[in-house]
C-alpha positions as MATLAB code, in Angstrom:
seq = 'XXXXXXXXXXXXXXXXXXXXXXXXXXXXXXXXXXXXXXXXXXXXXXXXXXXXXXXXXXXXXXXXXXXXXXXXXXXXXXXXXXXXXXXXXXXXXXXXXXXXXXXXXXXXXXXXXXXXXXXXXXXXXXXXXXXXXXXXXXXXXXXXXXXXXXXXXXXXXXXXXXXXXXXXXXXXXXXXXXXXXXXXXXXXXXXXXXXXXXXXXXXXXXXXXXXXXXXXXXXXXXXXXXXXXXXXXXXXXXXXXXXXXXXXXXXXXXXXXXXXXXXXXXXXXX';
ca = [
       0.000    0.000    0.000;
       1.453    3.344   -1.045;
       1.702    5.923    1.736;
       0.251    9.313    0.713;
       2.203   12.465    1.519;
      -0.350   13.524    4.157;
       0.043   10.343    6.250;
       2.594   10.654    9.100;
       5.340    8.039    8.945;
       4.509    6.948   12.486;
       1.079    5.491   11.670;
       0.323    1.961   10.521;
      -1.782    2.451    7.395;
      -2.772   -1.225    7.347;
      -4.863   -0.831   10.538;
      -8.270    0.918   10.508;
      -8.609    4.128   12.518;
     -11.813    5.356   14.161;
     -11.135    8.970   13.173;
     -10.440    8.030    9.541;
     -13.597    5.875    9.429;
     -15.526    8.895   10.778;
     -13.913   11.030    8.074;
     -15.141    8.533    5.455;
     -18.712    8.659    6.807;
     -18.623   12.445    6.446;
     -17.398   12.247    2.852;
     -13.797   13.201    3.627;
     -10.709   12.116    1.723;
      -8.263   11.446    4.582;
      -8.865    7.718    4.855;
      -7.436    4.500    3.443;
      -9.075    1.480    1.829;
      -8.691   -0.399    5.135;
     -10.808    2.330    6.803;
     -13.366    2.343    3.999;
     -13.709   -1.441    4.137;
     -14.338   -1.342    7.904;
     -16.904    1.424    7.376;
     -18.677   -0.532    4.647;
     -18.813   -3.618    6.904;
     -20.402   -1.561    9.683;
     -22.856    0.007    7.249;
     -24.061   -3.410    6.119;
     -25.532   -3.765    9.609;
     -26.279   -0.089   10.277;
     -26.713    1.655    6.911;
     -27.563    4.997    8.475;
     -24.124    5.549   10.046;
     -23.290    8.537    7.766;
     -26.609   10.165    8.746;
     -25.800    9.646   12.427;
     -22.394   11.315   11.991;
     -23.922   14.216   10.064;
     -26.444   14.707   12.881;
     -23.534   14.750   15.360;
     -21.800   17.500   13.395;
     -24.990   19.532   13.020;
     -25.643   19.349   16.765;
     -22.055   20.368   17.502;
     -22.392   23.488   15.351;
     -25.676   24.473   17.030;
     -24.149   23.927   20.471;
     -21.087   26.043   19.643;
     -23.295   28.888   18.450;
     -25.340   28.526   21.648;
     -22.146   28.709   23.732;
     -20.985   31.869   21.972;
     -24.439   33.337   22.523;
     -24.051   32.824   26.276;
     -20.759   34.737   26.239;
     -18.327   31.811   26.190;
     -15.262   32.504   24.044;
     -13.013   29.503   24.757;
     -13.520   25.927   23.628;
     -11.817   22.633   24.484;
     -12.763   19.956   21.944;
     -11.573   16.494   23.033;
     -11.726   13.724   20.458;
     -11.940   16.322   17.708;
     -11.000   14.005   14.835;
      -9.864   14.930   11.340;
     -10.805   18.503   10.381;
     -13.836   18.816    8.133;
     -15.918   21.779    6.985;
     -17.634   23.560    9.862;
     -15.125   22.727   12.589;
     -15.448   24.247   16.055;
     -12.964   27.078   15.431;
     -14.704   28.038   12.172;
     -18.140   28.197   13.813;
     -16.947   29.893   17.008;
     -14.687   32.448   15.312;
     -17.355   33.300   12.754;
     -19.610   34.268   15.667;
     -16.820   35.788   17.782;
     -13.506   36.475   15.984;
     -11.677   36.436   19.323;
     -12.814   32.943   20.313;
     -10.041   30.539   21.309;
     -10.119   26.820   20.532;
      -7.934   23.881   21.535;
      -8.489   20.560   19.801;
      -7.393   17.283   21.391;
      -6.987   13.923   19.681;
      -4.740   10.883   20.009;
      -4.836    9.979   16.305;
      -1.642   11.223   14.562;
      -3.526   11.847   11.293;
      -6.119   13.989   13.081;
      -3.398   15.951   14.873;
      -1.307   16.462   11.716;
      -4.260   17.739    9.723;
      -5.431   19.973   12.542;
      -1.961   21.539   12.658;
      -2.105   22.154    8.908;
      -5.610   23.639    9.023;
      -4.716   25.905   11.949;
      -1.518   27.323   10.445;
      -1.578   31.081   10.957;
      -4.503   30.966   13.407;
      -3.045   32.237   16.672;
      -6.282   31.602   18.547;
      -6.493   27.864   17.861;
      -4.168   24.920   18.452;
      -4.146   21.133   18.790;
      -2.866   18.741   21.471;
      -1.861   15.132   20.894;
      -3.399   13.547   23.995;
      -5.992   11.065   25.227;
      -9.269   11.748   27.045;
      -8.371    8.977   29.480;
      -5.508   11.158   30.785;
      -7.250   14.470   31.478;
      -4.426   15.965   33.522;
      -2.078   15.700   30.533;
      -4.599   17.670   28.498;
      -5.126   20.334   31.147;
      -1.394   20.850   31.728;
      -0.454   20.945   28.034;
       1.293   24.100   26.758;
      -1.507   24.635   24.219;
      -4.223   24.683   26.880;
      -2.118   26.855   29.180;
      -1.563   29.351   26.340;
      -5.107   29.608   25.029;
      -7.524   28.530   27.766;
      -8.093   30.471   30.980;
      -9.570   27.886   33.321;
     -10.642   30.650   35.709;
     -13.287   31.669   33.163;
     -16.091   29.559   31.637;
     -15.062   27.072   28.949;
     -17.152   25.007   26.547;
     -15.913   21.420   26.876;
     -16.881   19.345   23.848;
     -17.033   15.560   24.128;
     -18.811   14.833   20.858;
     -18.915   11.196   19.697;
     -15.922   10.259   21.851;
     -17.115    8.760   25.155;
     -18.639    5.718   23.468;
     -15.073    4.699   22.560;
     -14.002    4.654   26.221;
     -14.660    1.342   27.935;
     -16.021    1.120   31.468;
     -12.707   -0.415   32.565;
     -11.046    2.923   31.729;
     -13.584    4.785   33.931;
     -14.868    7.467   31.552;
     -16.996    8.942   34.349;
     -13.882    9.718   36.379;
     -12.171   11.310   33.358;
     -15.168   13.565   32.776;
     -15.334   14.399   36.478;
     -11.657   15.414   36.541;
     -12.288   17.775   33.645;
     -15.346   19.208   35.428;
     -13.323   19.879   38.593;
     -10.915   21.989   36.510;
     -13.619   24.139   34.908;
     -14.996   27.413   36.223;
     -18.679   27.732   37.157;
     -20.721   28.604   34.102;
     -18.689   26.293   31.863;
     -20.586   24.066   29.436;
     -20.364   20.337   28.740;
     -21.396   19.573   25.138;
     -21.822   15.835   24.641;
     -23.141   13.211   22.247;
     -23.112    9.463   22.789;
     -24.158    6.373   20.835;
     -27.004    4.214   22.134;
     -29.229    1.420   20.908;
     -32.126    3.658   21.933;
     -33.548    5.468   18.916;
     -31.933    3.312   16.220;
     -34.675    2.503   13.668;
     -33.900   -1.218   13.454;
     -33.617   -4.124   15.903;
     -30.723   -3.908   18.354;
     -29.582   -7.388   17.284;
     -28.881   -6.054   13.796;
     -27.139   -2.923   15.071;
     -24.900   -5.168   17.156;
     -23.280   -6.275   13.903;
     -21.881   -2.745   13.443;
     -20.690   -2.727   17.056;
     -18.874   -6.005   16.385;
     -16.960   -4.377   13.496;
     -15.497   -1.813   15.892;
     -14.669   -4.594   18.347;
     -12.847   -6.441   15.568;
     -10.632   -3.398   14.871;
      -9.870   -3.106   18.603;
     -11.809    0.117   19.083;
     -14.893   -1.152   20.926;
     -18.033    0.940   20.530;
     -19.809    1.084   23.890;
     -23.546    1.578   23.477;
     -24.844    3.095   26.719;
     -28.423    3.721   27.803;
     -29.873    7.197   28.214;
     -29.593    6.828   31.998;
     -25.925    5.839   31.743;
     -25.208    8.785   29.430;
     -27.000   11.178   31.792;
     -24.464   10.269   34.509;
     -21.781   12.166   32.591;
     -23.689   15.361   33.434;
     -23.307   14.999   37.202;
     -22.354   18.437   38.527;
     -24.045   20.192   35.603;
     -27.506   21.682   35.229;
     -29.027   20.554   31.944;
     -29.847   23.180   29.329;
     -33.313   22.836   27.815;
     -34.455   20.574   26.214;
     -32.194   18.236   28.201;
     -30.655   14.978   27.007;
     -32.475   14.218   23.768;
     -31.972   12.675   20.299;
     -29.682   14.982   18.321;
     -32.260   16.556   15.975;
     -34.401   17.568   18.969;
     -31.691   19.733   20.581;
     -32.628   23.324   19.655;
     -33.326   22.457   16.008;
     -32.932   24.993   13.217;
     -35.177   22.967   10.894;
     -38.147   20.682   11.458;
     -36.979   17.464   13.198;
     -39.674   15.492   11.379;
     -37.815   16.192    8.132;
     -34.692   14.429    9.414;
     -33.595   10.952    8.387;
     -34.773    8.360   10.984;
     -31.152    7.382   11.704;
     -30.373   10.923   12.887;
     -32.318   10.126   16.075;
     -29.877    7.374   17.106;
     -28.143    8.165   20.372;
     -28.359   11.277   22.559;
     -27.070   14.824   22.784;
     -27.101   17.375   25.557;
     -25.528   20.497   27.025;
     -24.998   21.137   30.707;
     -23.912   24.207   32.698;
     -21.366   23.705   35.483;
     -22.749   24.796   38.831;
];
């Protein structure tokens, strides 16, 4: 397999990557055939996966605009993935040119492309780090330069927590991040769930098995389990809901049925 110029030498291009599979679902070009094949396998069981990812992105953009509207001007996006049109810094800085954004991802391709996209943007940066080690994120030079933790921050955990197994205690990681944030900060979160998927859970399990096979297990949590991530936050209306129902800008009934898979919510730190 020929290595394209944009692929860092450090990555194994024969192994599928969650962030590159996500990029494929969104119609991006920073993926390999091994990623596309894994995505196609998952889509045989859950054909609406691209619609689910598009709904994630649409929710993220609405939530960022909401955050700017409340006066928040700094954003910490963990599990940010490969840059695509309408990234957090584009949405936030369009609404407030002074907004500051730090992206965090542990995928070298995502980090390399974020660095390229952010060249010349002094108010945005990227950290190579893992959600499971929150203190490394918080103490990174990029966060220390751009994020004032004494003021409210919008913490984005969009489509990332369902890749953290219970054995790695995702609730503790989210709690450590909450402890570091000032009152008035926001938690912006989406999470996969069998609830809302417009086909039997047994069939959707086939897509989950694909992620297990590539050693990136997809953890489908219930609404109640997802709500636990918001401990210490007051939920913003309309609460923890299917993505198209969170402050929609178009009629939810016009959305594809798969867009209602999983949950989205925003909370305000007390």
